[in-house]
PDB file of C-alpha atoms and ligand atoms in Angstrom:
ATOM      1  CA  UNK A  74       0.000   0.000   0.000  1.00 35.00           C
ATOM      2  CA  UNK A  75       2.728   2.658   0.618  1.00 37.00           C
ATOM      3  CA  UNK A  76       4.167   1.857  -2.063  1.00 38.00           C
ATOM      4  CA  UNK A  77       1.429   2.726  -4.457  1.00 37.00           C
ATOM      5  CA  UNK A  78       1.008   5.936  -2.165  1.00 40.00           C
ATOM      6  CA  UNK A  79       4.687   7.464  -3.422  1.00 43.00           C
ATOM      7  CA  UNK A  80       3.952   7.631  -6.679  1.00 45.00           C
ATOM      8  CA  UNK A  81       6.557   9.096  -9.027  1.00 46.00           C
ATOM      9  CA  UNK A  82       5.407  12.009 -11.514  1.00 45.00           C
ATOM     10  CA  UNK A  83       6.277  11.473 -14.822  1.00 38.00           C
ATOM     11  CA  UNK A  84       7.474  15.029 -15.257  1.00 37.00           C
ATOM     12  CA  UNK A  85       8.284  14.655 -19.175  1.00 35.00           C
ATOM     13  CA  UNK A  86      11.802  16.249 -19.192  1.00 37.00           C
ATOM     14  CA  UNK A  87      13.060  13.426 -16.516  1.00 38.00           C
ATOM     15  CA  UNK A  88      11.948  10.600 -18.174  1.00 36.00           C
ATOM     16  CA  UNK A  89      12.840   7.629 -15.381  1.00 37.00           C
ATOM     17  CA  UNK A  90      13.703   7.171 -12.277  1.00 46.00           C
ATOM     18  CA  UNK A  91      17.853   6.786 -13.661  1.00 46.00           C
ATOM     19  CA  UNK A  92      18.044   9.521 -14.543  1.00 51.00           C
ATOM     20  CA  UNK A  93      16.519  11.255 -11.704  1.00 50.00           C
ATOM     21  CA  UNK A  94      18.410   8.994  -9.285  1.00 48.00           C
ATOM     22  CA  UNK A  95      21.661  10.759 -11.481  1.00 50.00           C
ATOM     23  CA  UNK A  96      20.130  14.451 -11.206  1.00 50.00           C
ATOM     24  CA  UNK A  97      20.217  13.572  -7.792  1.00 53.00           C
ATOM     25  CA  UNK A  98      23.868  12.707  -7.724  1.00 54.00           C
ATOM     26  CA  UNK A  99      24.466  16.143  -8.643  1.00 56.00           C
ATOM     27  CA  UNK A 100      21.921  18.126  -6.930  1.00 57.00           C
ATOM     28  CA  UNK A 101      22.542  20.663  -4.442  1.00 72.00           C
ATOM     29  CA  UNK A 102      18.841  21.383  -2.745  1.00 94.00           C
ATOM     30  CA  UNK A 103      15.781  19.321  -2.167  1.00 97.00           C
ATOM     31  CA  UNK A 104      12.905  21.350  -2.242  1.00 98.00           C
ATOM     32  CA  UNK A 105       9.078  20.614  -0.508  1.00 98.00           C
ATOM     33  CA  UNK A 106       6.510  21.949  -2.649  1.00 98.00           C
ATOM     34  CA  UNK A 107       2.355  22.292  -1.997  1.00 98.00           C
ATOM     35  CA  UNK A 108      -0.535  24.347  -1.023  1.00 98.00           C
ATOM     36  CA  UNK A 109      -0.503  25.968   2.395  1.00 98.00           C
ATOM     37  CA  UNK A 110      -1.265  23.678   4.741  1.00 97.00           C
ATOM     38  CA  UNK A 111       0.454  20.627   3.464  1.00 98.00           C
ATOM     39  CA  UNK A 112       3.526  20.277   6.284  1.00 98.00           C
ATOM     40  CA  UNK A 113       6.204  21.946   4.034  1.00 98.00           C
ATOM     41  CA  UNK A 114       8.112  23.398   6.779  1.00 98.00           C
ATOM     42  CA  UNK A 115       7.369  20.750   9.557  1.00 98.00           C
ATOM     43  CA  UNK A 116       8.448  18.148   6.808  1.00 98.00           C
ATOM     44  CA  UNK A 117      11.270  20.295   5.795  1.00 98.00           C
ATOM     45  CA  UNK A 118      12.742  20.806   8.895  1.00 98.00           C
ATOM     46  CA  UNK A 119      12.737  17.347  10.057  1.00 98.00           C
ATOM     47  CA  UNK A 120      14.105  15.969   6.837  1.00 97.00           C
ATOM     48  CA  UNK A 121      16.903  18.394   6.814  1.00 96.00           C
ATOM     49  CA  UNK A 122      17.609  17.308  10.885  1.00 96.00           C
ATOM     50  CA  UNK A 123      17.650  14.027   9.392  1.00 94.00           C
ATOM     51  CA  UNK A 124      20.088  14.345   6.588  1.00 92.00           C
ATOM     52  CA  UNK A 125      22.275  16.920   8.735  1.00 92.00           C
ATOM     53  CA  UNK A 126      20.926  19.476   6.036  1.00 94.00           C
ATOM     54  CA  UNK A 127      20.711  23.249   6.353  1.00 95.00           C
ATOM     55  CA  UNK A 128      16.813  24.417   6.285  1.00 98.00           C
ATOM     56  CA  UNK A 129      15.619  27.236   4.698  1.00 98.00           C
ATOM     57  CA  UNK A 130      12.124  28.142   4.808  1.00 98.00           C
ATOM     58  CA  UNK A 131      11.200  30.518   1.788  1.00 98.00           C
ATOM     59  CA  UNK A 132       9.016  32.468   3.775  1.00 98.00           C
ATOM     60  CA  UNK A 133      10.840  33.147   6.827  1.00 98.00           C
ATOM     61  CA  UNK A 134      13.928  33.921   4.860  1.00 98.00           C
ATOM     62  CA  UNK A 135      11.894  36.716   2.997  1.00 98.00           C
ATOM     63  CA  UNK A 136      10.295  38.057   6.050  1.00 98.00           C
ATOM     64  CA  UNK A 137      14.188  38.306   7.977  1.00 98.00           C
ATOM     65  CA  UNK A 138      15.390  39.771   4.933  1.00 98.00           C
ATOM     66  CA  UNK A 139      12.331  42.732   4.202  1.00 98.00           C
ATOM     67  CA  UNK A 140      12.000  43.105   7.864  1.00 98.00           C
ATOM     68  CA  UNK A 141       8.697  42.114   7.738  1.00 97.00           C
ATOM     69  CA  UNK A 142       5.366  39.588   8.726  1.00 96.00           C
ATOM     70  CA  UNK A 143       4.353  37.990   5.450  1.00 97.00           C
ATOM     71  CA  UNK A 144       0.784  39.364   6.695  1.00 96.00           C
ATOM     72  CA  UNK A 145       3.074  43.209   6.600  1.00 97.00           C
ATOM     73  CA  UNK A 146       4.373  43.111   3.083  1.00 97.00           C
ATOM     74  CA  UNK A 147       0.734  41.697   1.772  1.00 97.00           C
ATOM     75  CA  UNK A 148      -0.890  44.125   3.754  1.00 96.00           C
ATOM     76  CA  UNK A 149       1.301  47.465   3.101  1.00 97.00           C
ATOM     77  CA  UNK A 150       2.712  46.697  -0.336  1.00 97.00           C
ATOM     78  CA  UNK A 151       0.212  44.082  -2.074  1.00 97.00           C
ATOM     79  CA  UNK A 152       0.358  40.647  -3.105  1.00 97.00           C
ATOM     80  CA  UNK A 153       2.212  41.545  -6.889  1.00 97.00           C
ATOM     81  CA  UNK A 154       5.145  42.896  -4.718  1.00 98.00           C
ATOM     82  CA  UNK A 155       5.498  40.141  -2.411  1.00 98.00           C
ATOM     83  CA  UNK A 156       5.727  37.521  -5.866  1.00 98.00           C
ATOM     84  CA  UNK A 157       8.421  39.700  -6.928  1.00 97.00           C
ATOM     85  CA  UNK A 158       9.859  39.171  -3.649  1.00 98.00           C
ATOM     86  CA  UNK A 159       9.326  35.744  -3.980  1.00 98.00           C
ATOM     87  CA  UNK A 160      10.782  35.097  -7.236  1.00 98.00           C
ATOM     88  CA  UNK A 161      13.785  37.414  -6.680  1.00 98.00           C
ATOM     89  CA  UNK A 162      14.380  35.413  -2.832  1.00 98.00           C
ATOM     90  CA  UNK A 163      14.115  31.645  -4.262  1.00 98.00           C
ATOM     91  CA  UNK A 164      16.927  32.773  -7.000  1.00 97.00           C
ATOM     92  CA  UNK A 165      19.009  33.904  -4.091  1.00 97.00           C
ATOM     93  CA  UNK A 166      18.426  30.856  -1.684  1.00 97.00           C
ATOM     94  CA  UNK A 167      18.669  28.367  -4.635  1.00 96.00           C
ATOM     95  CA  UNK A 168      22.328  29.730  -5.727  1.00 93.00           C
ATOM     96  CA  UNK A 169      23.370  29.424  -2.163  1.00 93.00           C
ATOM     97  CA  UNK A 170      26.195  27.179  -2.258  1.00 90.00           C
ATOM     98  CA  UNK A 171      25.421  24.752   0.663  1.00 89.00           C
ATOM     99  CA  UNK A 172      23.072  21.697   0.157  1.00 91.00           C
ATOM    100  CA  UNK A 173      20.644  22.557   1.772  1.00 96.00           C
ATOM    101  CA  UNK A 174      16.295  21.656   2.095  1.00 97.00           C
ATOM    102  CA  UNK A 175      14.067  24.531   1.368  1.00 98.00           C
ATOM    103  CA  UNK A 176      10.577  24.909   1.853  1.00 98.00           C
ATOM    104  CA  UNK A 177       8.788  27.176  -0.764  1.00 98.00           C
ATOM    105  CA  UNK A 178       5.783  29.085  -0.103  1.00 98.00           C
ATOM    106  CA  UNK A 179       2.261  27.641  -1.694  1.00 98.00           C
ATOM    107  CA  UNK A 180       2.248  30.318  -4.197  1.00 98.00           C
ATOM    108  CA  UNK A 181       6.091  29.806  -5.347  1.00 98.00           C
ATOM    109  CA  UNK A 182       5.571  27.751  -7.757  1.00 98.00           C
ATOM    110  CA  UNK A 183       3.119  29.378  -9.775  1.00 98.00           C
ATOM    111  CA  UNK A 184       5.512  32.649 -10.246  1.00 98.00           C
ATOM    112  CA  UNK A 185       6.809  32.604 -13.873  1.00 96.00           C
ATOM    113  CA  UNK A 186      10.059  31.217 -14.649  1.00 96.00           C
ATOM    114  CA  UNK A 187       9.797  29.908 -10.812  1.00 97.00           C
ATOM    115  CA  UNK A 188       9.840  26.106 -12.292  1.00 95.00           C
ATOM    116  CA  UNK A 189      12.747  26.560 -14.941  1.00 96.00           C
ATOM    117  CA  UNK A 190      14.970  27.720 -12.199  1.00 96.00           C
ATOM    118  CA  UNK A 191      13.740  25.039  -9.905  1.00 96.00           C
ATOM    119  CA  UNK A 192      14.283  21.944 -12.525  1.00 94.00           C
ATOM    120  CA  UNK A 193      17.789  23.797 -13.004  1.00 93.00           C
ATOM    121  CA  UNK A 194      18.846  24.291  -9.024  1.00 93.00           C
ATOM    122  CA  UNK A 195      16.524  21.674  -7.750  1.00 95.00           C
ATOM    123  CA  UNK A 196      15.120  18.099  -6.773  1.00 95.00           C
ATOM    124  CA  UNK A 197      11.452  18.730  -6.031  1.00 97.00           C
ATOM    125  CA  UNK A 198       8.929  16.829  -4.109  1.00 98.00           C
ATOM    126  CA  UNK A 199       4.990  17.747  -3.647  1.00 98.00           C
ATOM    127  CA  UNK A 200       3.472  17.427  -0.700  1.00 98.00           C
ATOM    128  CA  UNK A 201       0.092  16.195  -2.121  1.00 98.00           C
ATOM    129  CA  UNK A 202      -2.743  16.103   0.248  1.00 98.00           C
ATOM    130  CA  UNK A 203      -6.136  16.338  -0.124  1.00 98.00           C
ATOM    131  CA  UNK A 204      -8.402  19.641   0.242  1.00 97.00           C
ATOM    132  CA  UNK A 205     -10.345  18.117   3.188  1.00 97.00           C
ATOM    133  CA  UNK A 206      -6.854  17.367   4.824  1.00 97.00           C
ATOM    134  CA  UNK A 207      -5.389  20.811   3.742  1.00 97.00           C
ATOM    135  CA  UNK A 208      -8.648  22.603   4.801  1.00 96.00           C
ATOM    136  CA  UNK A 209      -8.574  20.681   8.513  1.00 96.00           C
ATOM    137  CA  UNK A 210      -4.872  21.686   8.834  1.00 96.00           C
ATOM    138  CA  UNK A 211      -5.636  25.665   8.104  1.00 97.00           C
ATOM    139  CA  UNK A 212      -8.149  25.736  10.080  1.00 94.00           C
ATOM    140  CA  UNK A 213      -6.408  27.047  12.971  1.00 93.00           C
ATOM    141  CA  UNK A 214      -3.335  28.789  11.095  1.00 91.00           C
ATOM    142  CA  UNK A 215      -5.439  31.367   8.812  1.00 92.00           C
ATOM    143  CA  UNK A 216      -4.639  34.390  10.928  1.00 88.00           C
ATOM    144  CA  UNK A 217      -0.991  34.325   9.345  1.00 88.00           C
ATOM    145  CA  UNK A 218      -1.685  33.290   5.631  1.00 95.00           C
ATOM    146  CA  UNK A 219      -3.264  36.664   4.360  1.00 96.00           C
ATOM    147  CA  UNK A 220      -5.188  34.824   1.333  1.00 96.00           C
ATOM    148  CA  UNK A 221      -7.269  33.024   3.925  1.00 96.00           C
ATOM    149  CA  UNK A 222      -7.556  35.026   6.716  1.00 93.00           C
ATOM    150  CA  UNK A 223     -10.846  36.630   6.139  1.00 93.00           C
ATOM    151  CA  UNK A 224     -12.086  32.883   5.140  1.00 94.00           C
ATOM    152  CA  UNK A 225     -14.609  31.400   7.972  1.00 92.00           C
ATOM    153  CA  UNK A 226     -14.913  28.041   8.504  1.00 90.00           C
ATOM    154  CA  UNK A 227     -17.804  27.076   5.970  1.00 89.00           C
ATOM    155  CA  UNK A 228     -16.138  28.749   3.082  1.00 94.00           C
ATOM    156  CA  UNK A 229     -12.348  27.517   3.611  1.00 96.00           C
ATOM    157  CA  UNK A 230     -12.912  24.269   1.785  1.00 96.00           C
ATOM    158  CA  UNK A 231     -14.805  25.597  -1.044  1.00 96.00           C
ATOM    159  CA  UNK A 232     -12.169  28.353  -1.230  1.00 97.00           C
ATOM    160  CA  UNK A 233      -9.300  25.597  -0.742  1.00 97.00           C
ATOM    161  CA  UNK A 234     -10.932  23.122  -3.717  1.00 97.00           C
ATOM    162  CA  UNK A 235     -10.861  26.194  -5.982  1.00 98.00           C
ATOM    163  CA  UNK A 236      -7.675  27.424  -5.541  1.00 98.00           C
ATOM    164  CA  UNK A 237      -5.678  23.789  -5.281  1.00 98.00           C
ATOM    165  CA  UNK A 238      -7.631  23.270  -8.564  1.00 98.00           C
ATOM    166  CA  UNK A 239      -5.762  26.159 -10.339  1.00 98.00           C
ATOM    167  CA  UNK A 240      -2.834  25.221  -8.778  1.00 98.00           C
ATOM    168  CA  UNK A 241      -2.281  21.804  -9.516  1.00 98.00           C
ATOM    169  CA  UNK A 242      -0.848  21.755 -12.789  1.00 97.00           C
ATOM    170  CA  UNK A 243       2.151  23.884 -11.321  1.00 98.00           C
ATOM    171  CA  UNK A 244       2.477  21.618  -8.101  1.00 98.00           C
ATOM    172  CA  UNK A 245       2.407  18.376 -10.609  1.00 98.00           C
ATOM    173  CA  UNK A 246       5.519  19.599 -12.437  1.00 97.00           C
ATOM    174  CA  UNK A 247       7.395  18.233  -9.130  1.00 97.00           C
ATOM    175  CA  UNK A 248       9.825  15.748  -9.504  1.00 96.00           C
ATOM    176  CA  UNK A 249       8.088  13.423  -7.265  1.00 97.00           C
ATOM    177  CA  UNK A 250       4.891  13.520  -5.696  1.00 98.00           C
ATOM    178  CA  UNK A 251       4.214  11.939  -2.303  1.00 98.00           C
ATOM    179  CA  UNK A 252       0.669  11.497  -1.045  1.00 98.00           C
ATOM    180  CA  UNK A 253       0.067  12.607   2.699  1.00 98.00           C
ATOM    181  CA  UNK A 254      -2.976  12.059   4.280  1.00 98.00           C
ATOM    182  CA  UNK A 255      -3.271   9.661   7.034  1.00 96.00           C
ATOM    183  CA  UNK A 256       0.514   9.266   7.145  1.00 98.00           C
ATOM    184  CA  UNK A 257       2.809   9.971  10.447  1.00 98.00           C
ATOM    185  CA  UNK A 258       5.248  13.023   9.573  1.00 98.00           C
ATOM    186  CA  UNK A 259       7.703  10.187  10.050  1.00 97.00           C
ATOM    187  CA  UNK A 260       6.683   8.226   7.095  1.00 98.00           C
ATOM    188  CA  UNK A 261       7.007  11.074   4.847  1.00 98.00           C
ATOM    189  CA  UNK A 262      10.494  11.774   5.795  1.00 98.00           C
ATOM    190  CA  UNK A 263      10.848   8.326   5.320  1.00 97.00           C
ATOM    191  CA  UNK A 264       8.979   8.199   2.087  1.00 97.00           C
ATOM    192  CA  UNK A 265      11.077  11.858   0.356  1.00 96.00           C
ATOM    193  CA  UNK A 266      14.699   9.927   1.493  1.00 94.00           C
ATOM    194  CA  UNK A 267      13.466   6.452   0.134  1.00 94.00           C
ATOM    195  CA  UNK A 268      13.432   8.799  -3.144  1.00 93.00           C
ATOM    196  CA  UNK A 269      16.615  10.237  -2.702  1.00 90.00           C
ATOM    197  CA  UNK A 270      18.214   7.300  -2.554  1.00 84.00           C
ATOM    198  CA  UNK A 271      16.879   5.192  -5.291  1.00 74.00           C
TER     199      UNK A 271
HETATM  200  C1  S3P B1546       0.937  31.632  -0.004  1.00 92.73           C
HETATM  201  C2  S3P B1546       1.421  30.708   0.874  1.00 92.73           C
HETATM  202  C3  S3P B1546       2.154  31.091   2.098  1.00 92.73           C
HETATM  203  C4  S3P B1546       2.847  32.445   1.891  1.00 92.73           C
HETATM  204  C5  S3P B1546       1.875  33.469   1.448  1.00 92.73           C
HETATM  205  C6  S3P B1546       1.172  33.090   0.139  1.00 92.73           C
HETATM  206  C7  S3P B1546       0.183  31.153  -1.187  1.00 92.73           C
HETATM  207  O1  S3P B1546       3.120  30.105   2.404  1.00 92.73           O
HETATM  208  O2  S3P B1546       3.894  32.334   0.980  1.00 92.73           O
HETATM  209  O3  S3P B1546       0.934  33.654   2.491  1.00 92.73           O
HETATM  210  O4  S3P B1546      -0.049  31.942  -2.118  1.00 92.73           O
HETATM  211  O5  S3P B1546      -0.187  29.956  -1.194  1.00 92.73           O
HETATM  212  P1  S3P B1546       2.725  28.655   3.070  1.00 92.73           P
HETATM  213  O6  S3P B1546       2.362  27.726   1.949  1.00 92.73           O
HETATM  214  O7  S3P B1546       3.975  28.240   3.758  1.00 92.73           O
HETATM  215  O8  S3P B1546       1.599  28.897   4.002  1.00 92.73           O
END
């Protein structure tokens, strides 16, 4: 059964699983990809503790660097300026030279030119889970994701089917693509490292 739950994406520039396993050889970051909500940074962290990894989280690094809540720069300078942001900040944390595991924002990936330099910098997982998982997870964490904050509780899942809807063709263009409902955090480490390893 898990093994038909880690399924590999046939992303149609990486043909098989060789020659991912060699991209791999050479690859410098592992990155988590998904919709907020989906245990990027929880994930993240604890598979970078695992492979004695530096951790960046997209998000944090961008609100150190502006000086700012991600709520602040949506807020005071508008959600247009905090994609530029984005784009400009995942350049800069994928040429870092360390190996390192970063954790991109839900939004990342559908930035323009956001997947070329990922497929160039980049091994990249989704963190698929479903919107009644995603929806349960946010629940409680809306006050600091400014695209759902004004949400209440009967409209989040509509508003969550919707949006992971339009988003899905980006978050398919991962590498791999590990289901996660009803698995232990553990197991997905597990699962993403399995991967690496092949
Ligand atoms: C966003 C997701 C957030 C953050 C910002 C916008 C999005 O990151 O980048 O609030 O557009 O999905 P998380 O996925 O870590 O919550």
């Amino acid at each position: 059964m898990s093994n038909l739950n880690t399924q590999r994406n046939d992303y149609k520039r990486v043909p098989c699983d060789q020659s991912k396993t060699k991209k791999y050889k050479h690859m410098k970051k592992i990155v988590l990809l998904g919709y907020m909500g989906s245990g990027k940074s929880t994930i993240g962290l604890k598979l970078s503790k695992k492979m004695g990894l530096k951790f960046i989280d997209l998000d944090d690094f961008i609100a150190e660097k502006e000086k700012l809540s991600i709520s602040a720069i949506f807020d005071q300078k508008g959600e247009a300026h905090f994609r530029t942001l984005e784009k400009d900040y995942l350049k800069e944390v994928l040429k870092i030279k360390e190996d390192c595991v970063i954790a991109l924002g839900g939004g990342t990936p559908t930035i323009e030119g956001a997947f070329e330099l990922l497929h160039e910098y980049a091994i990249t997982f989704y963190l698929k889970a479903s919107k009644e998982a995603l929806s349960e997870n946010l629940k409680p964490k809306r006050a600091k994701r400014p695209i759902l904050s004004k949400l209440d509780d009967a409209m989040l899942l509509d508003f969550v089917e919707l949006h992971l809807n339009q988003r899905m063709e980006y978050y398919e263009k991962a590498d791999f693509k590990i289901l996660t409902d009803d698995k232990k955090n553990k197991e997905i480490v597990k699962e993403i490292k399995l991967k690496l390893t092949m």
